[in-house]
Amino acid sequence: VATPVQSAVNVAPAGATVYVEKDTYTENVTINTSLTLAGLWQGNENPADRPTIEGTITINAINVWLHGLVVDATGNAFGIIVNADNATISNSQIENAGVGVAAATEANIHVDNADGVTIDNNTIQESPLGDGVRLDNATNATVTNNIIDKHGYSSLGPNFAGVMVINGDGNETIQNNNITDNMIGVAEIGTPGGVTAEGNYFDGNDV
């Protein structure tokens, strides 16, 4: 099975930009090199026309930037998994993660034990069995200017949130997001001092 995005990522040197042409790519992509993965589209075009990756993107290298992509995680527990520091996810649409296999950990974006991750100006939506953004043991995370919509609305799952913070460091920035129609808007567990959420718009969340 051809995996053109993964093949391009595999040969890219550190610091390179891998451009993804407008098309639909059914593959999982793992990034083990510090690089930029960018969708080729114009800002005045319909965001739905961005290149689409049907699968999961896993970031294992520091200083990775993803932008201008649609990640459709239908049939997968996660849309984007971040396992490394200083990743940036921006101007993208991440949707449809969560299949009930990993139960309480599934999410459209899952940040796991990483520092300095920025999630900015994305549409993150439609995960009945998962969180929108899940920060697990993450430090200095920034979640800003996103639309975070429709997470955890299945009666089959545990309590999911638009933004879920687990064992954070209290330095999370959750600001200027539209957080709507989720089971819980923003939730935290085990974070010293709690989480500060400022300038967000909340509507239609159960909690």
Coordinates of C-alpha atoms in Angstrom, one line a residue:
V1 CA 0.0 0.0 0.0
A2 CA 1.4 3.4 -1.0
T3 CA 2.1 5.8 1.9
P4 CA 3.3 8.9 0.1
V5 CA 3.3 11.2 3.2
Q6 CA 5.2 8.8 5.4
S7 CA 7.6 8.1 2.6
A8 CA 8.4 11.8 2.2
V9 CA 8.7 12.3 6.0
N10 CA 11.1 9.3 6.2
V11 CA 13.6 10.9 3.8
A12 CA 13.3 14.5 4.9
P13 CA 16.4 15.9 6.8
A14 CA 16.0 17.8 10.1
G15 CA 14.7 21.3 9.6
A16 CA 13.0 20.4 6.3
T17 CA 9.4 21.3 5.2
V18 CA 7.4 18.5 3.7
Y19 CA 4.5 19.9 1.6
V20 CA 1.4 17.8 1.3
E21 CA -0.6 18.4 -1.9
K22 CA -4.4 18.6 -1.9
D23 CA -5.6 15.0 -1.9
T24 CA -6.8 12.4 0.6
Y25 CA -4.1 10.1 2.0
T26 CA -5.2 7.0 3.9
E27 CA -2.2 6.2 6.1
N28 CA -0.8 6.7 9.6
V29 CA 2.2 9.0 9.7
T30 CA 5.0 8.9 12.3
I31 CA 7.4 11.8 12.5
N32 CA 10.8 11.0 14.0
T33 CA 12.7 14.0 12.7
S34 CA 12.4 17.7 13.6
L35 CA 10.5 19.1 10.5
T36 CA 7.4 20.9 9.3
L37 CA 4.5 19.0 7.7
A38 CA 2.5 21.6 5.8
G39 CA -0.6 21.3 3.7
L40 CA -0.6 23.1 0.3
W41 CA -3.7 25.4 0.3
Q42 CA -4.4 29.0 0.1
G43 CA -5.8 30.9 3.1
N44 CA -8.8 32.1 1.1
E45 CA -9.8 28.6 0.1
N46 CA -12.4 26.5 1.9
P47 CA -10.6 24.9 4.9
A48 CA -12.3 21.6 4.0
D49 CA -10.2 21.6 0.8
R50 CA -7.0 21.2 2.8
P51 CA -5.0 17.9 2.2
T52 CA -6.6 15.2 4.3
I53 CA -4.8 12.4 6.2
E54 CA -7.2 9.6 7.1
G55 CA -5.4 8.1 10.1
T56 CA -3.2 9.1 13.0
I57 CA -0.2 11.4 13.1
T58 CA 2.4 10.6 15.8
I59 CA 5.1 13.1 16.7
N60 CA 8.2 11.6 18.3
A61 CA 10.7 14.4 17.5
I62 CA 11.1 17.8 19.1
N63 CA 10.3 21.0 17.2
V64 CA 7.8 19.6 14.8
W65 CA 5.2 21.9 13.2
L66 CA 2.0 20.7 11.6
H67 CA -0.2 23.1 9.8
G68 CA -2.8 23.4 7.0
L69 CA -4.0 19.8 7.2
V70 CA -7.2 17.9 7.8
V71 CA -6.7 14.8 10.1
D72 CA -9.7 12.5 9.9
A73 CA -9.2 9.9 12.6
T74 CA -12.4 7.9 11.9
G75 CA -11.8 4.4 13.2
N76 CA -8.7 5.4 15.2
A77 CA -8.4 6.1 19.0
F78 CA -6.4 9.3 18.3
G79 CA -6.0 12.0 15.6
I80 CA -2.6 13.5 16.6
I81 CA -0.4 12.0 19.3
V82 CA 2.4 14.3 20.6
N83 CA 5.2 12.5 22.5
A84 CA 7.9 15.2 22.1
D85 CA 8.6 18.8 23.2
N86 CA 7.9 22.0 21.4
A87 CA 5.5 20.8 18.8
T88 CA 3.1 23.2 17.2
I89 CA -0.2 22.2 15.6
S90 CA -1.9 25.1 13.8
N91 CA -4.5 26.0 11.1
S92 CA -5.7 22.4 10.9
Q93 CA -8.9 20.4 11.3
I94 CA -8.7 17.4 13.5
E95 CA -11.8 15.2 13.9
N96 CA -13.6 11.9 14.5
A97 CA -11.1 10.2 16.9
G98 CA -12.3 7.7 19.5
V99 CA -13.5 4.1 19.0
G100 CA -13.9 3.1 22.7
V101 CA -10.9 0.8 22.8
A102 CA -8.5 3.0 24.8
A103 CA -11.5 4.1 26.8
A104 CA -10.7 7.2 29.0
T105 CA -7.6 8.3 27.1
E106 CA -8.8 8.7 23.5
A107 CA -8.7 12.2 22.0
N108 CA -8.5 14.1 18.7
I109 CA -5.2 15.5 20.0
H110 CA -3.3 13.7 22.8
V111 CA -0.2 15.3 24.3
D112 CA 1.7 12.8 26.5
N113 CA 4.7 13.9 28.7
A114 CA 5.7 16.7 26.4
D115 CA 6.8 20.3 27.2
G116 CA 6.0 23.5 25.4
V117 CA 3.4 22.2 23.0
T118 CA 1.3 24.9 21.2
I119 CA -2.2 24.1 19.7
D120 CA -3.4 27.2 18.0
N121 CA -6.2 28.2 15.5
N122 CA -7.5 24.8 14.7
T123 CA -11.0 23.2 14.4
I124 CA -11.1 20.2 16.7
Q125 CA -14.4 18.4 16.5
E126 CA -16.7 15.4 16.6
S127 CA -15.4 12.8 19.0
P128 CA -18.2 11.1 20.9
L129 CA -15.8 8.7 22.7
G130 CA -12.9 11.1 23.3
D131 CA -11.6 14.4 24.4
G132 CA -10.9 17.3 22.1
V133 CA -7.4 18.1 23.5
R134 CA -6.0 15.8 26.2
L135 CA -2.9 17.0 28.1
D136 CA -1.4 14.1 30.0
N137 CA 1.6 15.0 32.2
A138 CA 2.2 17.9 29.8
T139 CA 4.0 21.1 30.9
N140 CA 3.8 24.7 29.6
A141 CA 1.1 23.8 27.1
T142 CA -0.7 26.4 25.1
V143 CA -4.2 25.9 23.7
T144 CA -5.4 29.1 22.0
N145 CA -7.8 30.4 19.3
N146 CA -9.3 27.0 18.6
I147 CA -12.9 25.8 17.8
I148 CA -13.4 22.8 20.1
D149 CA -16.8 21.2 19.4
K150 CA -18.7 18.0 20.2
H151 CA -16.6 15.7 22.4
G152 CA -17.8 13.1 24.8
Y153 CA -21.5 13.1 23.8
S154 CA -21.9 9.3 23.7
S155 CA -23.6 7.7 26.6
L156 CA -21.2 4.7 26.2
G157 CA -18.1 6.5 27.4
P158 CA -16.7 8.1 30.6
N159 CA -16.6 11.8 31.1
F160 CA -14.8 13.5 28.2
A161 CA -14.0 17.2 27.7
G162 CA -13.2 19.8 25.1
V163 CA -9.9 20.2 26.9
M164 CA -8.8 17.6 29.5
V165 CA -5.7 18.3 31.7
I166 CA -4.3 15.4 33.7
N167 CA -1.4 15.9 36.1
G168 CA -0.5 19.3 34.6
D169 CA 2.0 21.8 36.0
G170 CA -0.4 24.7 36.4
N171 CA 1.3 26.6 33.6
E172 CA -1.3 25.7 30.9
T173 CA -2.6 28.5 28.8
I174 CA -6.2 27.8 27.6
Q175 CA -7.3 31.1 26.1
N176 CA -9.6 32.5 23.4
N177 CA -11.1 29.2 22.4
N178 CA -14.7 28.5 21.3
I179 CA -15.6 25.4 23.4
T180 CA -19.1 24.2 22.5
D181 CA -21.4 21.2 22.8
N182 CA -19.0 19.0 24.7
M183 CA -19.8 16.7 27.7
I184 CA -17.5 19.0 29.8
G185 CA -16.0 22.2 28.6
V186 CA -12.6 22.2 30.4
A187 CA -11.6 19.6 33.1
E188 CA -8.5 19.0 35.2
I189 CA -7.3 16.2 37.4
G190 CA -4.3 16.3 39.6
T191 CA -3.0 19.7 38.5
P192 CA -1.5 21.9 41.3
G193 CA -3.4 25.1 41.6
G194 CA -5.9 24.0 38.9
V195 CA -6.1 25.3 35.3
T196 CA -6.6 28.9 34.3
A197 CA -8.9 29.3 31.3
E198 CA -9.4 32.9 30.2
G199 CA -11.2 34.6 27.4
N200 CA -12.9 31.4 26.2
Y201 CA -16.5 31.2 24.8
F202 CA -18.5 28.3 26.3
D203 CA -21.9 27.2 25.1
G204 CA -23.9 24.0 25.0
N205 CA -21.5 22.0 27.2
D206 CA -23.2 19.7 29.7
V207 CA -20.8 20.9 32.4

